[in-house]
PDB file of C-alpha atoms in Angstrom:
ATOM      1  CA  UNK A   1       0.048  -0.020   0.054  1.00  0.00           C
ATOM      2  CA  UNK A   2       1.029   3.470  -0.656  1.00  0.00           C
ATOM      3  CA  UNK A   3       1.850   5.250   2.724  1.00  0.00           C
ATOM      4  CA  UNK A   4       0.977   8.843   2.956  1.00  0.00           C
ATOM      5  CA  UNK A   5       2.903  11.159   5.359  1.00  0.00           C
ATOM      6  CA  UNK A   6       2.186  14.651   6.433  1.00  0.00           C
ATOM      7  CA  UNK A   7       4.246  17.191   8.413  1.00  0.00           C
ATOM      8  CA  UNK A   8       3.699  18.939  10.552  1.00  0.00           C
ATOM      9  CA  UNK A   9       0.834  16.919  12.257  1.00  0.00           C
ATOM     10  CA  UNK A  10       0.005  20.170  14.304  1.00  0.00           C
ATOM     11  CA  UNK A  11       0.428  23.784  12.935  1.00  0.00           C
ATOM     12  CA  UNK A  12      -0.480  26.740  15.120  1.00  0.00           C
ATOM     13  CA  UNK A  13      -0.601  29.817  12.806  1.00  0.00           C
ATOM     14  CA  UNK A  14      -1.080  33.468  13.548  1.00  0.00           C
ATOM     15  CA  UNK A  15      -4.125  35.068  11.775  1.00  0.00           C
ATOM     16  CA  UNK A  16      -3.031  36.602   8.413  1.00  0.00           C
ATOM     17  CA  UNK A  17       0.209  34.664   8.152  1.00  0.00           C
ATOM     18  CA  UNK A  18       0.937  31.936   5.743  1.00  0.00           C
ATOM     19  CA  UNK A  19       0.900  28.163   6.391  1.00  0.00           C
ATOM     20  CA  UNK A  20       2.306  25.371   4.681  1.00  0.00           C
ATOM     21  CA  UNK A  21       1.637  21.508   4.937  1.00  0.00           C
ATOM     22  CA  UNK A  22       3.810  18.853   3.429  1.00  0.00           C
ATOM     23  CA  UNK A  23       2.508  15.524   2.131  1.00  0.00           C
ATOM     24  CA  UNK A  24       4.890  12.737   1.088  1.00  0.00           C
ATOM     25  CA  UNK A  25       3.908   9.343  -0.620  1.00  0.00           C
ATOM     26  CA  UNK A  26       5.971   6.236  -0.439  1.00  0.00           C
ATOM     27  CA  UNK A  27       5.860   5.711  -4.135  1.00  0.00           C
ATOM     28  CA  UNK A  28       5.363   8.007  -7.182  1.00  0.00           C
ATOM     29  CA  UNK A  29       1.839   9.174  -7.739  1.00  0.00           C
ATOM     30  CA  UNK A  30       2.213   9.530 -11.410  1.00  0.00           C
ATOM     31  CA  UNK A  31       0.142   7.020 -13.330  1.00  0.00           C
ATOM     32  CA  UNK A  32       0.876   5.393 -16.717  1.00  0.00           C
ATOM     33  CA  UNK A  33      -0.942   8.192 -18.564  1.00  0.00           C
ATOM     34  CA  UNK A  34       1.333  10.877 -16.753  1.00  0.00           C
ATOM     35  CA  UNK A  35      -1.540  12.017 -14.448  1.00  0.00           C
ATOM     36  CA  UNK A  36      -1.012  12.577 -10.841  1.00  0.00           C
ATOM     37  CA  UNK A  37      -3.876  11.963  -8.547  1.00  0.00           C
ATOM     38  CA  UNK A  38      -3.216  13.830  -5.292  1.00  0.00           C
ATOM     39  CA  UNK A  39      -6.113  15.540  -3.442  1.00  0.00           C
ATOM     40  CA  UNK A  40      -6.387  17.786  -0.471  1.00  0.00           C
ATOM     41  CA  UNK A  41      -9.269  17.881   1.893  1.00  0.00           C
ATOM     42  CA  UNK A  42     -10.445  20.193   4.716  1.00  0.00           C
ATOM     43  CA  UNK A  43     -12.355  18.909   7.673  1.00  0.00           C
ATOM     44  CA  UNK A  44     -13.667  21.575  10.033  1.00  0.00           C
ATOM     45  CA  UNK A  45     -14.689  20.718  13.485  1.00  0.00           C
ATOM     46  CA  UNK A  46     -17.923  18.674  13.456  1.00  0.00           C
ATOM     47  CA  UNK A  47     -18.219  18.752   9.713  1.00  0.00           C
ATOM     48  CA  UNK A  48     -17.857  16.428   6.784  1.00  0.00           C
ATOM     49  CA  UNK A  49     -14.612  16.595   4.863  1.00  0.00           C
ATOM     50  CA  UNK A  50     -14.651  18.943   1.802  1.00  0.00           C
ATOM     51  CA  UNK A  51     -12.299  18.574  -1.199  1.00  0.00           C
ATOM     52  CA  UNK A  52     -10.062  21.680  -1.732  1.00  0.00           C
ATOM     53  CA  UNK A  53      -7.565  20.642  -4.317  1.00  0.00           C
ATOM     54  CA  UNK A  54      -7.566  17.806  -6.929  1.00  0.00           C
ATOM     55  CA  UNK A  55      -4.807  16.570  -9.195  1.00  0.00           C
ATOM     56  CA  UNK A  56      -2.126  18.288  -7.068  1.00  0.00           C
ATOM     57  CA  UNK A  57      -2.993  22.002  -7.935  1.00  0.00           C
ATOM     58  CA  UNK A  58      -6.592  22.367  -9.101  1.00  0.00           C
ATOM     59  CA  UNK A  59      -8.884  24.283  -6.724  1.00  0.00           C
ATOM     60  CA  UNK A  60     -12.368  23.048  -6.356  1.00  0.00           C
ATOM     61  CA  UNK A  61     -15.347  25.412  -7.095  1.00  0.00           C
ATOM     62  CA  UNK A  62     -15.767  27.869  -4.110  1.00  0.00           C
ATOM     63  CA  UNK A  63     -12.451  27.383  -2.568  1.00  0.00           C
ATOM     64  CA  UNK A  64     -10.694  30.613  -1.893  1.00  0.00           C
ATOM     65  CA  UNK A  65      -7.631  31.396  -3.936  1.00  0.00           C
ATOM     66  CA  UNK A  66      -5.481  31.662  -0.736  1.00  0.00           C
ATOM     67  CA  UNK A  67      -5.341  27.893  -0.931  1.00  0.00           C
ATOM     68  CA  UNK A  68      -2.896  26.462  -3.363  1.00  0.00           C
ATOM     69  CA  UNK A  69      -1.480  23.018  -4.081  1.00  0.00           C
ATOM     70  CA  UNK A  70       1.852  22.063  -5.642  1.00  0.00           C
ATOM     71  CA  UNK A  71       4.399  19.247  -6.143  1.00  0.00           C
ATOM     72  CA  UNK A  72       5.015  16.267  -8.223  1.00  0.00           C
ATOM     73  CA  UNK A  73       6.078  12.592  -7.919  1.00  0.00           C
ATOM     74  CA  UNK A  74       6.172  11.917  -4.188  1.00  0.00           C
ATOM     75  CA  UNK A  75       6.441  15.385  -2.586  1.00  0.00           C
ATOM     76  CA  UNK A  76       3.428  17.775  -2.422  1.00  0.00           C
ATOM     77  CA  UNK A  77       2.527  20.886  -0.581  1.00  0.00           C
ATOM     78  CA  UNK A  78      -0.642  22.596   0.590  1.00  0.00           C
ATOM     79  CA  UNK A  79      -0.271  26.290   1.117  1.00  0.00           C
ATOM     80  CA  UNK A  80      -2.519  28.948   2.735  1.00  0.00           C
ATOM     81  CA  UNK A  81      -1.188  32.403   1.875  1.00  0.00           C
ATOM     82  CA  UNK A  82      -2.899  34.241   4.686  1.00  0.00           C
ATOM     83  CA  UNK A  83      -4.678  32.079   7.339  1.00  0.00           C
ATOM     84  CA  UNK A  84      -8.151  33.184   8.397  1.00  0.00           C
ATOM     85  CA  UNK A  85     -10.248  32.001  11.392  1.00  0.00           C
ATOM     86  CA  UNK A  86     -12.361  30.005   9.021  1.00  0.00           C
ATOM     87  CA  UNK A  87      -9.345  27.790   8.085  1.00  0.00           C
ATOM     88  CA  UNK A  88      -9.193  26.112  11.573  1.00  0.00           C
ATOM     89  CA  UNK A  89      -9.453  22.581  10.449  1.00  0.00           C
ATOM     90  CA  UNK A  90      -7.765  19.172   9.831  1.00  0.00           C
ATOM     91  CA  UNK A  91      -6.242  18.877   6.349  1.00  0.00           C
ATOM     92  CA  UNK A  92      -5.694  15.441   4.725  1.00  0.00           C
ATOM     93  CA  UNK A  93      -3.851  14.536   1.534  1.00  0.00           C
ATOM     94  CA  UNK A  94      -5.053  11.544  -0.392  1.00  0.00           C
ATOM     95  CA  UNK A  95      -3.702   9.540  -3.411  1.00  0.00           C
ATOM     96  CA  UNK A  96      -6.150   8.131  -5.916  1.00  0.00           C
ATOM     97  CA  UNK A  97      -3.505   6.634  -8.235  1.00  0.00           C
ATOM     98  CA  UNK A  98      -2.826   3.331  -6.599  1.00  0.00           C
ATOM     99  CA  UNK A  99      -5.207   0.690  -4.863  1.00  0.00           C
ATOM    100  CA  UNK A 100      -6.071   0.887  -2.046  1.00  0.00           C
ATOM    101  CA  UNK A 101      -6.662   4.630  -1.933  1.00  0.00           C
ATOM    102  CA  UNK A 102      -4.834   6.009   1.017  1.00  0.00           C
ATOM    103  CA  UNK A 103      -5.108   9.235   3.082  1.00  0.00           C
ATOM    104  CA  UNK A 104      -2.349  11.005   4.973  1.00  0.00           C
ATOM    105  CA  UNK A 105      -2.619  11.166   8.840  1.00  0.00           C
ATOM    106  CA  UNK A 106      -3.947  14.735   8.805  1.00  0.00           C
ATOM    107  CA  UNK A 107      -2.580  18.146   9.922  1.00  0.00           C
ATOM    108  CA  UNK A 108      -4.315  20.107  12.606  1.00  0.00           C
ATOM    109  CA  UNK A 109      -4.476  23.827  11.796  1.00  0.00           C
ATOM    110  CA  UNK A 110      -5.364  26.181  14.589  1.00  0.00           C
ATOM    111  CA  UNK A 111      -4.739  29.656  15.602  1.00  0.00           C
ATOM    112  CA  UNK A 112      -1.937  30.741  17.984  1.00  0.00           C
TER     113      UNK A 112
ATOM    114  CA  UNK B   1     -26.837  21.467  -6.137  1.00  0.00           C
ATOM    115  CA  UNK B   2     -25.110  18.051  -5.320  1.00  0.00           C
ATOM    116  CA  UNK B   3     -26.741  16.428  -2.217  1.00  0.00           C
ATOM    117  CA  UNK B   4     -25.801  13.155  -0.690  1.00  0.00           C
ATOM    118  CA  UNK B   5     -28.330  12.066   2.117  1.00  0.00           C
ATOM    119  CA  UNK B   6     -27.249   9.410   4.303  1.00  0.00           C
ATOM    120  CA  UNK B   7     -29.226   6.920   6.570  1.00  0.00           C
ATOM    121  CA  UNK B   8     -28.981   3.716   8.299  1.00  0.00           C
ATOM    122  CA  UNK B   9     -26.421   3.965  10.930  1.00  0.00           C
ATOM    123  CA  UNK B  10     -26.935   3.006  14.603  1.00  0.00           C
ATOM    124  CA  UNK B  11     -25.776   0.576  17.385  1.00  0.00           C
ATOM    125  CA  UNK B  12     -25.208  -2.987  16.518  1.00  0.00           C
ATOM    126  CA  UNK B  13     -23.635  -5.858  18.370  1.00  0.00           C
ATOM    127  CA  UNK B  14     -20.433  -7.493  17.394  1.00  0.00           C
ATOM    128  CA  UNK B  15     -20.985 -10.140  14.600  1.00  0.00           C
ATOM    129  CA  UNK B  16     -24.129  -8.149  13.489  1.00  0.00           C
ATOM    130  CA  UNK B  17     -25.119  -6.554  10.200  1.00  0.00           C
ATOM    131  CA  UNK B  18     -26.307  -3.033   9.168  1.00  0.00           C
ATOM    132  CA  UNK B  19     -26.904  -1.446   5.700  1.00  0.00           C
ATOM    133  CA  UNK B  20     -26.159   2.111   4.987  1.00  0.00           C
ATOM    134  CA  UNK B  21     -27.759   4.087   2.210  1.00  0.00           C
ATOM    135  CA  UNK B  22     -26.848   7.282   0.430  1.00  0.00           C
ATOM    136  CA  UNK B  23     -29.480   9.106  -1.657  1.00  0.00           C
ATOM    137  CA  UNK B  24     -27.882  11.207  -4.305  1.00  0.00           C
ATOM    138  CA  UNK B  25     -29.413  14.254  -6.141  1.00  0.00           C
ATOM    139  CA  UNK B  26     -28.144  17.163  -8.140  1.00  0.00           C
ATOM    140  CA  UNK B  27     -26.008  15.279 -10.676  1.00  0.00           C
ATOM    141  CA  UNK B  28     -26.198  12.370 -13.011  1.00  0.00           C
ATOM    142  CA  UNK B  29     -25.834   9.564 -10.735  1.00  0.00           C
ATOM    143  CA  UNK B  30     -25.584   6.740 -13.240  1.00  0.00           C
ATOM    144  CA  UNK B  31     -22.483   8.412 -14.836  1.00  0.00           C
ATOM    145  CA  UNK B  32     -20.194   8.535 -11.876  1.00  0.00           C
ATOM    146  CA  UNK B  33     -18.503   6.042  -9.654  1.00  0.00           C
ATOM    147  CA  UNK B  34     -19.182   6.431  -5.820  1.00  0.00           C
ATOM    148  CA  UNK B  35     -17.218   5.822  -2.597  1.00  0.00           C
ATOM    149  CA  UNK B  36     -17.379   5.143   1.091  1.00  0.00           C
ATOM    150  CA  UNK B  37     -15.041   6.541   3.468  1.00  0.00           C
ATOM    151  CA  UNK B  38     -15.022   6.048   7.281  1.00  0.00           C
ATOM    152  CA  UNK B  39     -13.495   7.843  10.318  1.00  0.00           C
ATOM    153  CA  UNK B  40     -13.115   6.256  13.681  1.00  0.00           C
ATOM    154  CA  UNK B  41     -13.720   8.346  16.726  1.00  0.00           C
ATOM    155  CA  UNK B  42     -10.965  10.827  17.049  1.00  0.00           C
ATOM    156  CA  UNK B  43      -9.001   9.425  14.154  1.00  0.00           C
ATOM    157  CA  UNK B  44      -8.220  10.243  10.518  1.00  0.00           C
ATOM    158  CA  UNK B  45      -9.960   9.279   7.293  1.00  0.00           C
ATOM    159  CA  UNK B  46      -9.923   5.776   5.879  1.00  0.00           C
ATOM    160  CA  UNK B  47     -11.164   4.858   2.404  1.00  0.00           C
ATOM    161  CA  UNK B  48     -13.420   1.746   2.440  1.00  0.00           C
ATOM    162  CA  UNK B  49     -14.815   1.028  -0.889  1.00  0.00           C
ATOM    163  CA  UNK B  50     -15.585   2.310  -4.484  1.00  0.00           C
ATOM    164  CA  UNK B  51     -18.072   1.216  -7.154  1.00  0.00           C
ATOM    165  CA  UNK B  52     -18.098   2.055 -10.979  1.00  0.00           C
ATOM    166  CA  UNK B  53     -21.052   3.866 -12.354  1.00  0.00           C
ATOM    167  CA  UNK B  54     -22.519   0.541 -13.647  1.00  0.00           C
ATOM    168  CA  UNK B  55     -21.778  -1.285 -10.606  1.00  0.00           C
ATOM    169  CA  UNK B  56     -19.720  -3.916 -12.243  1.00  0.00           C
ATOM    170  CA  UNK B  57     -16.491  -3.190 -10.641  1.00  0.00           C
ATOM    171  CA  UNK B  58     -15.813  -2.713  -6.905  1.00  0.00           C
ATOM    172  CA  UNK B  59     -12.817  -2.291  -4.637  1.00  0.00           C
ATOM    173  CA  UNK B  60     -12.472  -2.658  -0.894  1.00  0.00           C
ATOM    174  CA  UNK B  61      -9.771  -1.928   1.703  1.00  0.00           C
ATOM    175  CA  UNK B  62      -8.403  -5.187   2.877  1.00  0.00           C
ATOM    176  CA  UNK B  63      -9.871  -4.859   6.420  1.00  0.00           C
ATOM    177  CA  UNK B  64     -13.582  -5.095   5.115  1.00  0.00           C
ATOM    178  CA  UNK B  65     -13.041  -7.503   2.209  1.00  0.00           C
ATOM    179  CA  UNK B  66     -15.574 -10.500   2.470  1.00  0.00           C
ATOM    180  CA  UNK B  67     -17.509  -8.623   5.043  1.00  0.00           C
ATOM    181  CA  UNK B  68     -18.753  -5.463   3.319  1.00  0.00           C
ATOM    182  CA  UNK B  69     -20.509  -5.102  -0.010  1.00  0.00           C
ATOM    183  CA  UNK B  70     -20.935  -1.806  -1.904  1.00  0.00           C
ATOM    184  CA  UNK B  71     -23.790  -1.623  -4.443  1.00  0.00           C
ATOM    185  CA  UNK B  72     -26.017   0.873  -6.048  1.00  0.00           C
ATOM    186  CA  UNK B  73     -29.439   1.164  -7.547  1.00  0.00           C
ATOM    187  CA  UNK B  74     -29.298   3.715 -10.466  1.00  0.00           C
ATOM    188  CA  UNK B  75     -32.976   3.695 -10.757  1.00  0.00           C
ATOM    189  CA  UNK B  76     -33.250   5.046  -7.253  1.00  0.00           C
ATOM    190  CA  UNK B  77     -30.126   7.135  -7.243  1.00  0.00           C
ATOM    191  CA  UNK B  78     -28.985   5.329  -4.274  1.00  0.00           C
ATOM    192  CA  UNK B  79     -25.575   3.949  -3.085  1.00  0.00           C
ATOM    193  CA  UNK B  80     -25.440   1.216  -0.401  1.00  0.00           C
ATOM    194  CA  UNK B  81     -22.975  -0.389   1.936  1.00  0.00           C
ATOM    195  CA  UNK B  82     -24.017  -3.775   3.457  1.00  0.00           C
ATOM    196  CA  UNK B  83     -21.874  -4.495   6.442  1.00  0.00           C
ATOM    197  CA  UNK B  84     -21.845  -7.992   7.829  1.00  0.00           C
ATOM    198  CA  UNK B  85     -19.686  -9.644  10.545  1.00  0.00           C
ATOM    199  CA  UNK B  86     -19.203  -6.192  12.278  1.00  0.00           C
ATOM    200  CA  UNK B  87     -16.409  -5.777  14.675  1.00  0.00           C
ATOM    201  CA  UNK B  88     -15.588  -3.163  17.363  1.00  0.00           C
ATOM    202  CA  UNK B  89     -12.975  -1.720  15.148  1.00  0.00           C
ATOM    203  CA  UNK B  90     -15.550  -0.871  12.332  1.00  0.00           C
ATOM    204  CA  UNK B  91     -17.039   1.722  14.860  1.00  0.00           C
ATOM    205  CA  UNK B  92     -16.781   5.019  12.887  1.00  0.00           C
ATOM    206  CA  UNK B  93     -18.691   7.743  11.174  1.00  0.00           C
ATOM    207  CA  UNK B  94     -19.239   6.408   7.477  1.00  0.00           C
ATOM    208  CA  UNK B  95     -19.427   9.036   4.581  1.00  0.00           C
ATOM    209  CA  UNK B  96     -20.503   8.457   1.160  1.00  0.00           C
ATOM    210  CA  UNK B  97     -18.773  10.490  -1.456  1.00  0.00           C
ATOM    211  CA  UNK B  98     -19.371  11.254  -5.126  1.00  0.00           C
ATOM    212  CA  UNK B  99     -16.763   9.897  -7.525  1.00  0.00           C
ATOM    213  CA  UNK B 100     -13.696   8.110  -6.816  1.00  0.00           C
ATOM    214  CA  UNK B 101     -12.012  11.541  -6.348  1.00  0.00           C
ATOM    215  CA  UNK B 102     -14.409  12.289  -3.475  1.00  0.00           C
ATOM    216  CA  UNK B 103     -15.565  15.727  -4.783  1.00  0.00           C
ATOM    217  CA  UNK B 104     -18.606  15.815  -2.600  1.00  0.00           C
ATOM    218  CA  UNK B 105     -19.495  14.147   0.742  1.00  0.00           C
ATOM    219  CA  UNK B 106     -22.559  13.060   2.569  1.00  0.00           C
ATOM    220  CA  UNK B 107     -23.296  14.268   6.124  1.00  0.00           C
ATOM    221  CA  UNK B 108     -21.944  11.005   7.699  1.00  0.00           C
ATOM    222  CA  UNK B 109     -23.709   8.350   9.784  1.00  0.00           C
ATOM    223  CA  UNK B 110     -22.360   6.967  12.968  1.00  0.00           C
ATOM    224  CA  UNK B 111     -21.992   3.105  13.168  1.00  0.00           C
ATOM    225  CA  UNK B 112     -21.209   1.841  16.773  1.00  0.00           C
ATOM    226  CA  UNK B 113     -20.417  -1.878  17.174  1.00  0.00           C
ATOM    227  CA  UNK B 114     -20.614  -2.830  20.781  1.00  0.00           C
ATOM    228  CA  UNK B 115     -22.212  -5.358  23.146  1.00  0.00           C
TER     229      UNK B 115
END
């Protein structure tokens, strides 16, 4: 199975400051067609998860542009350019290239 | 607007069975694969199963193979998860999700396996 790791696991951030979460996979997420299926999800307290980013860097509809995704191969990053109170949540990366589909352990983002 | 309305959770004894349902609306259900994901109390997300749009291909995480069955009724726009031989470690909130890329999620339903 592809193991997804995230760092840090806890990220206290000052309002208005940037935040960055790293996600690494135990093997390349590039499929035979050259596509990379790495998604990012946000789960606010008491809510269902919500997809933010798909295929590494594509923002879902309605996702603020302060969220961005980047990376390739086995190393990926989710960045929040200026953290707002609404961004307090767990963030999970997930690979959809290999079976079984696997999530990272999650990163808790909260306000200092 | 995409809506995924879940039902069917509850308390069940170890070894028992439960069927979860996920009623979909707001998109062409029979053109998309669907998925189930679960989250144990205080833990992270775990993918459970997916099914193709026609229902002819399914995949499962190893821990539920042979015990859980994903299915769908395209005439009713509904996704199902039949869970048999339930164990304590199956206790979780179960989410249905639209497509294998999980672009929309249901509200979740709690399954508690306990005597």
